[in-house]
Amino acid sequence: MARPANLSNAVYDKMKEAVDSGEFPEGLKLPTENALCERYSVSRPVVRGAMERLRREGYIKTVRGSGSFVIKEHVTPTPFAPALGEFAISGIGDVIQCQEARMVFEGEMAALAAERWTNKEMEEMDAALAQIHAAGLDSVSTVDGDMRFHTAVIQGAKNDYASALFELMKPQILVGMNMSKGLYPLLPEFAHRHGIEEHKAILDAIRARDPEGARREMRNHIGFFGDQFK
């Protein structure tokens, strides 16, 4: 079954082609959402996603109370910057790119957390690490504890924009976390280092108010693809 994001992209392509070919000429009032759903055999959320992208790129304009109209002010989107909410991981290369972005982002947030944490965030980081210990590295709930730990670090940075971005990244981050967890039964030394020791090293640096150490330990932890077989 196709994902909603993929369906929205397909409908976007068809509507954009209709605009470019003149089938939907400039100034045309687009059919209603229901009519577009019937035309493309999709649901309303899928049509809305396609139309939102068309609006964002300047192909259509919506006038409250009047409908949506074709315009000729479209802007060529940046080809290497997919909308994060629509980004789908399709292979190991995508996972590695996600890890690379996390190294920069979470490394800096760990450094800020080392400077800004309060007792509330420290208690949550301690609880998350305790959850990982209690669950055991062969448990599915280890991933829950892992995500809880990284979320607590972001919260410790006390940056609302960072928290919002992290929430958007979570579906992609979970793919990497589950992949690393899948290695645990095969690589017990990696499992203990990555699942226990590295989290503790991050927490120790944050607790010590050591921004440089927190940044280094977080980047080392997230960059596990580079050294997992050492």
mmCIF file with all atom_site columns, C-alpha atoms in Angstrom, residues 78-203:
data_model
loop_
_atom_site.group_PDB
_atom_site.id
_atom_site.type_symbol
_atom_site.label_atom_id
_atom_site.label_alt_id
_atom_site.label_comp_id
_atom_site.label_asym_id
_atom_site.label_entity_id
_atom_site.label_seq_id
_atom_site.pdbx_PDB_ins_code
_atom_site.Cartn_x
_atom_site.Cartn_y
_atom_site.Cartn_z
_atom_site.occupancy
_atom_site.B_iso_or_equiv
_atom_site.pdbx_formal_charge
_atom_site.auth_seq_id
_atom_site.auth_comp_id
_atom_site.auth_asym_id
_atom_site.auth_atom_id
_atom_site.pdbx_PDB_model_num
ATOM 1   C CA . THR A 1 78  ? 15.628 23.340  -4.142 1.00 0.00 ? 78  THR A CA 1
ATOM 2   C CA . PRO A 1 79  ? 16.205 19.807  -5.492 1.00 0.00 ? 79  PRO A CA 1
ATOM 3   C CA . PHE A 1 80  ? 18.318 18.627  -2.571 1.00 0.00 ? 80  PHE A CA 1
ATOM 4   C CA . ALA A 1 81  ? 16.003 19.793  0.216  1.00 0.00 ? 81  ALA A CA 1
ATOM 5   C CA . PRO A 1 82  ? 12.884 17.587  0.519  1.00 0.00 ? 82  PRO A CA 1
ATOM 6   C CA . ALA A 1 83  ? 10.298 18.632  3.069  1.00 0.00 ? 83  ALA A CA 1
ATOM 7   C CA . LEU A 1 84  ? 11.296 16.843  6.264  1.00 0.00 ? 84  LEU A CA 1
ATOM 8   C CA . GLY A 1 85  ? 7.752  15.757  7.006  1.00 0.00 ? 85  GLY A CA 1
ATOM 9   C CA . GLU A 1 86  ? 7.614  14.008  3.616  1.00 0.00 ? 86  GLU A CA 1
ATOM 10  C CA . PHE A 1 87  ? 11.130 12.532  3.707  1.00 0.00 ? 87  PHE A CA 1
ATOM 11  C CA . ALA A 1 88  ? 10.985 8.739   3.503  1.00 0.00 ? 88  ALA A CA 1
ATOM 12  C CA . ILE A 1 89  ? 14.007 6.575   4.274  1.00 0.00 ? 89  ILE A CA 1
ATOM 13  C CA . SER A 1 90  ? 14.411 4.079   1.438  1.00 0.00 ? 90  SER A CA 1
ATOM 14  C CA . GLY A 1 91  ? 17.879 2.681   2.033  1.00 0.00 ? 91  GLY A CA 1
ATOM 15  C CA . ILE A 1 92  ? 21.029 2.636   4.115  1.00 0.00 ? 92  ILE A CA 1
ATOM 16  C CA . GLY A 1 93  ? 22.274 5.804   2.405  1.00 0.00 ? 93  GLY A CA 1
ATOM 17  C CA . ASP A 1 94  ? 19.299 7.749   3.749  1.00 0.00 ? 94  ASP A CA 1
ATOM 18  C CA . VAL A 1 95  ? 19.938 6.402   7.254  1.00 0.00 ? 95  VAL A CA 1
ATOM 19  C CA . ILE A 1 96  ? 23.581 7.494   7.089  1.00 0.00 ? 96  ILE A CA 1
ATOM 20  C CA . GLN A 1 97  ? 22.549 10.982  5.933  1.00 0.00 ? 97  GLN A CA 1
ATOM 21  C CA . CYS A 1 98  ? 20.163 11.180  8.883  1.00 0.00 ? 98  CYS A CA 1
ATOM 22  C CA . GLN A 1 99  ? 22.941 10.134  11.252 1.00 0.00 ? 99  GLN A CA 1
ATOM 23  C CA . GLU A 1 100 ? 25.274 12.760  9.790  1.00 0.00 ? 100 GLU A CA 1
ATOM 24  C CA . ALA A 1 101 ? 22.670 15.497  10.319 1.00 0.00 ? 101 ALA A CA 1
ATOM 25  C CA . ARG A 1 102 ? 22.038 14.249  13.862 1.00 0.00 ? 102 ARG A CA 1
ATOM 26  C CA . MET A 1 103 ? 25.751 14.376  14.691 1.00 0.00 ? 103 MET A CA 1
ATOM 27  C CA . VAL A 1 104 ? 25.795 18.113  14.029 1.00 0.00 ? 104 VAL A CA 1
ATOM 28  C CA . PHE A 1 105 ? 22.380 18.905  15.474 1.00 0.00 ? 105 PHE A CA 1
ATOM 29  C CA . GLU A 1 106 ? 22.356 16.726  18.590 1.00 0.00 ? 106 GLU A CA 1
ATOM 30  C CA . GLY A 1 107 ? 26.029 17.337  19.236 1.00 0.00 ? 107 GLY A CA 1
ATOM 31  C CA . GLU A 1 108 ? 25.338 21.061  19.578 1.00 0.00 ? 108 GLU A CA 1
ATOM 32  C CA . MET A 1 109 ? 22.198 20.452  21.622 1.00 0.00 ? 109 MET A CA 1
ATOM 33  C CA . ALA A 1 110 ? 24.162 18.242  24.017 1.00 0.00 ? 110 ALA A CA 1
ATOM 34  C CA . ALA A 1 111 ? 26.670 21.075  24.437 1.00 0.00 ? 111 ALA A CA 1
ATOM 35  C CA . LEU A 1 112 ? 23.836 23.500  25.217 1.00 0.00 ? 112 LEU A CA 1
ATOM 36  C CA . ALA A 1 113 ? 22.265 20.993  27.588 1.00 0.00 ? 113 ALA A CA 1
ATOM 37  C CA . ALA A 1 114 ? 25.563 20.835  29.492 1.00 0.00 ? 114 ALA A CA 1
ATOM 38  C CA . GLU A 1 115 ? 25.303 24.581  30.038 1.00 0.00 ? 115 GLU A CA 1
ATOM 39  C CA . ARG A 1 116 ? 21.556 24.863  30.676 1.00 0.00 ? 116 ARG A CA 1
ATOM 40  C CA . TRP A 1 117 ? 20.181 21.731  32.335 1.00 0.00 ? 117 TRP A CA 1
ATOM 41  C CA . THR A 1 118 ? 18.145 21.965  35.518 1.00 0.00 ? 118 THR A CA 1
ATOM 42  C CA . ASN A 1 119 ? 17.274 19.243  37.994 1.00 0.00 ? 119 ASN A CA 1
ATOM 43  C CA . LYS A 1 120 ? 14.136 18.423  36.019 1.00 0.00 ? 120 LYS A CA 1
ATOM 44  C CA . GLU A 1 121 ? 16.039 17.542  32.828 1.00 0.00 ? 121 GLU A CA 1
ATOM 45  C CA . MET A 1 122 ? 18.796 15.748  34.724 1.00 0.00 ? 122 MET A CA 1
ATOM 46  C CA . GLU A 1 123 ? 16.239 13.569  36.514 1.00 0.00 ? 123 GLU A CA 1
ATOM 47  C CA . GLU A 1 124 ? 14.677 12.679  33.147 1.00 0.00 ? 124 GLU A CA 1
ATOM 48  C CA . MET A 1 125 ? 18.061 11.789  31.600 1.00 0.00 ? 125 MET A CA 1
ATOM 49  C CA . ASP A 1 126 ? 18.878 9.633   34.631 1.00 0.00 ? 126 ASP A CA 1
ATOM 50  C CA . ALA A 1 127 ? 15.488 7.929   34.376 1.00 0.00 ? 127 ALA A CA 1
ATOM 51  C CA . ALA A 1 128 ? 15.949 7.267   30.660 1.00 0.00 ? 128 ALA A CA 1
ATOM 52  C CA . LEU A 1 129 ? 19.354 5.678   31.196 1.00 0.00 ? 129 LEU A CA 1
ATOM 53  C CA . ALA A 1 130 ? 17.916 3.602   34.030 1.00 0.00 ? 130 ALA A CA 1
ATOM 54  C CA . GLN A 1 131 ? 15.154 2.448   31.657 1.00 0.00 ? 131 GLN A CA 1
ATOM 55  C CA . ILE A 1 132 ? 17.738 1.260   29.142 1.00 0.00 ? 132 ILE A CA 1
ATOM 56  C CA . HIS A 1 133 ? 19.577 -0.645  31.890 1.00 0.00 ? 133 HIS A CA 1
ATOM 57  C CA . ALA A 1 134 ? 16.375 -2.184  33.264 1.00 0.00 ? 134 ALA A CA 1
ATOM 58  C CA . ALA A 1 135 ? 15.049 -3.219  29.855 1.00 0.00 ? 135 ALA A CA 1
ATOM 59  C CA . GLY A 1 136 ? 18.203 -5.030  28.844 1.00 0.00 ? 136 GLY A CA 1
ATOM 60  C CA . LEU A 1 137 ? 19.849 -4.653  25.458 1.00 0.00 ? 137 LEU A CA 1
ATOM 61  C CA . ASP A 1 138 ? 17.836 -7.553  23.988 1.00 0.00 ? 138 ASP A CA 1
ATOM 62  C CA . SER A 1 139 ? 14.502 -5.862  24.721 1.00 0.00 ? 139 SER A CA 1
ATOM 63  C CA . VAL A 1 140 ? 12.359 -3.906  22.274 1.00 0.00 ? 140 VAL A CA 1
ATOM 64  C CA . SER A 1 141 ? 11.811 -1.291  24.984 1.00 0.00 ? 141 SER A CA 1
ATOM 65  C CA . THR A 1 142 ? 15.512 -0.427  24.760 1.00 0.00 ? 142 THR A CA 1
ATOM 66  C CA . VAL A 1 143 ? 14.609 1.754   21.776 1.00 0.00 ? 143 VAL A CA 1
ATOM 67  C CA . ASP A 1 144 ? 11.960 3.507   23.893 1.00 0.00 ? 144 ASP A CA 1
ATOM 68  C CA . GLY A 1 145 ? 14.577 4.299   26.516 1.00 0.00 ? 145 GLY A CA 1
ATOM 69  C CA . ASP A 1 146 ? 17.039 5.407   23.841 1.00 0.00 ? 146 ASP A CA 1
ATOM 70  C CA . MET A 1 147 ? 14.536 7.846   22.341 1.00 0.00 ? 147 MET A CA 1
ATOM 71  C CA . ARG A 1 148 ? 13.585 9.040   25.812 1.00 0.00 ? 148 ARG A CA 1
ATOM 72  C CA . PHE A 1 149 ? 17.237 9.777   26.579 1.00 0.00 ? 149 PHE A CA 1
ATOM 73  C CA . HIS A 1 150 ? 17.845 11.781  23.406 1.00 0.00 ? 150 HIS A CA 1
ATOM 74  C CA . THR A 1 151 ? 14.574 13.666  23.879 1.00 0.00 ? 151 THR A CA 1
ATOM 75  C CA . ALA A 1 152 ? 15.634 14.595  27.409 1.00 0.00 ? 152 ALA A CA 1
ATOM 76  C CA . VAL A 1 153 ? 18.962 15.938  26.116 1.00 0.00 ? 153 VAL A CA 1
ATOM 77  C CA . ILE A 1 154 ? 17.126 18.120  23.592 1.00 0.00 ? 154 ILE A CA 1
ATOM 78  C CA . GLN A 1 155 ? 14.846 19.371  26.358 1.00 0.00 ? 155 GLN A CA 1
ATOM 79  C CA . GLY A 1 156 ? 17.899 20.156  28.445 1.00 0.00 ? 156 GLY A CA 1
ATOM 80  C CA . ALA A 1 157 ? 19.124 22.492  25.701 1.00 0.00 ? 157 ALA A CA 1
ATOM 81  C CA . LYS A 1 158 ? 16.029 24.645  26.359 1.00 0.00 ? 158 LYS A CA 1
ATOM 82  C CA . ASN A 1 159 ? 15.568 25.651  22.744 1.00 0.00 ? 159 ASN A CA 1
ATOM 83  C CA . ASP A 1 160 ? 11.981 25.520  21.462 1.00 0.00 ? 160 ASP A CA 1
ATOM 84  C CA . TYR A 1 161 ? 13.047 25.485  17.817 1.00 0.00 ? 161 TYR A CA 1
ATOM 85  C CA . ALA A 1 162 ? 15.342 22.537  18.449 1.00 0.00 ? 162 ALA A CA 1
ATOM 86  C CA . SER A 1 163 ? 12.556 20.657  20.239 1.00 0.00 ? 163 SER A CA 1
ATOM 87  C CA . ALA A 1 164 ? 10.184 21.230  17.303 1.00 0.00 ? 164 ALA A CA 1
ATOM 88  C CA . LEU A 1 165 ? 12.808 20.077  14.787 1.00 0.00 ? 165 LEU A CA 1
ATOM 89  C CA . PHE A 1 166 ? 13.588 16.975  16.832 1.00 0.00 ? 166 PHE A CA 1
ATOM 90  C CA . GLU A 1 167 ? 9.892  16.041  16.856 1.00 0.00 ? 167 GLU A CA 1
ATOM 91  C CA . LEU A 1 168 ? 9.873  16.216  13.042 1.00 0.00 ? 168 LEU A CA 1
ATOM 92  C CA . MET A 1 169 ? 12.991 14.043  12.846 1.00 0.00 ? 169 MET A CA 1
ATOM 93  C CA . LYS A 1 170 ? 11.750 11.307  15.189 1.00 0.00 ? 170 LYS A CA 1
ATOM 94  C CA . PRO A 1 171 ? 10.312 8.934   12.533 1.00 0.00 ? 171 PRO A CA 1
ATOM 95  C CA . GLN A 1 172 ? 13.636 8.927   10.677 1.00 0.00 ? 172 GLN A CA 1
ATOM 96  C CA . ILE A 1 173 ? 15.669 8.705   13.886 1.00 0.00 ? 173 ILE A CA 1
ATOM 97  C CA . LEU A 1 174 ? 13.699 5.640   14.981 1.00 0.00 ? 174 LEU A CA 1
ATOM 98  C CA . VAL A 1 175 ? 14.751 3.820   11.812 1.00 0.00 ? 175 VAL A CA 1
ATOM 99  C CA . GLY A 1 176 ? 18.416 4.283   12.727 1.00 0.00 ? 176 GLY A CA 1
ATOM 100 C CA . MET A 1 177 ? 17.806 3.314   16.349 1.00 0.00 ? 177 MET A CA 1
ATOM 101 C CA . ASN A 1 178 ? 16.056 0.108   15.332 1.00 0.00 ? 178 ASN A CA 1
ATOM 102 C CA . MET A 1 179 ? 18.832 -0.719  12.875 1.00 0.00 ? 179 MET A CA 1
ATOM 103 C CA . SER A 1 180 ? 21.500 -0.331  15.545 1.00 0.00 ? 180 SER A CA 1
ATOM 104 C CA . LYS A 1 181 ? 19.395 -2.430  17.938 1.00 0.00 ? 181 LYS A CA 1
ATOM 105 C CA . GLY A 1 182 ? 19.249 -5.136  15.263 1.00 0.00 ? 182 GLY A CA 1
ATOM 106 C CA . LEU A 1 183 ? 23.045 -5.435  15.491 1.00 0.00 ? 183 LEU A CA 1
ATOM 107 C CA . TYR A 1 184 ? 23.039 -6.029  19.243 1.00 0.00 ? 184 TYR A CA 1
ATOM 108 C CA . PRO A 1 185 ? 22.535 -9.844  19.186 1.00 0.00 ? 185 PRO A CA 1
ATOM 109 C CA . LEU A 1 186 ? 25.329 -10.209 16.627 1.00 0.00 ? 186 LEU A CA 1
ATOM 110 C CA . LEU A 1 187 ? 27.776 -7.758  18.211 1.00 0.00 ? 187 LEU A CA 1
ATOM 111 C CA . PRO A 1 188 ? 27.521 -7.951  22.014 1.00 0.00 ? 188 PRO A CA 1
ATOM 112 C CA . GLU A 1 189 ? 30.568 -5.723  22.588 1.00 0.00 ? 189 GLU A CA 1
ATOM 113 C CA . PHE A 1 190 ? 29.120 -3.067  20.277 1.00 0.00 ? 190 PHE A CA 1
ATOM 114 C CA . ALA A 1 191 ? 25.753 -3.460  22.017 1.00 0.00 ? 191 ALA A CA 1
ATOM 115 C CA . HIS A 1 192 ? 27.180 -2.765  25.483 1.00 0.00 ? 192 HIS A CA 1
ATOM 116 C CA . ARG A 1 193 ? 29.340 0.116   24.261 1.00 0.00 ? 193 ARG A CA 1
ATOM 117 C CA . HIS A 1 194 ? 26.679 1.763   22.119 1.00 0.00 ? 194 HIS A CA 1
ATOM 118 C CA . GLY A 1 195 ? 23.682 0.991   24.319 1.00 0.00 ? 195 GLY A CA 1
ATOM 119 C CA . ILE A 1 196 ? 25.190 1.601   27.777 1.00 0.00 ? 196 ILE A CA 1
ATOM 120 C CA . GLU A 1 197 ? 28.690 3.075   27.882 1.00 0.00 ? 197 GLU A CA 1
ATOM 121 C CA . GLU A 1 198 ? 28.183 5.826   25.305 1.00 0.00 ? 198 GLU A CA 1
ATOM 122 C CA . HIS A 1 199 ? 24.911 7.026   26.823 1.00 0.00 ? 199 HIS A CA 1
ATOM 123 C CA . LYS A 1 200 ? 26.614 7.147   30.226 1.00 0.00 ? 200 LYS A CA 1
ATOM 124 C CA . ALA A 1 201 ? 29.563 9.101   28.775 1.00 0.00 ? 201 ALA A CA 1
ATOM 125 C CA . ILE A 1 202 ? 27.160 11.672  27.299 1.00 0.00 ? 202 ILE A CA 1
ATOM 126 C CA . LEU A 1 203 ? 25.292 11.999  30.570 1.00 0.00 ? 203 LEU A CA 1
#
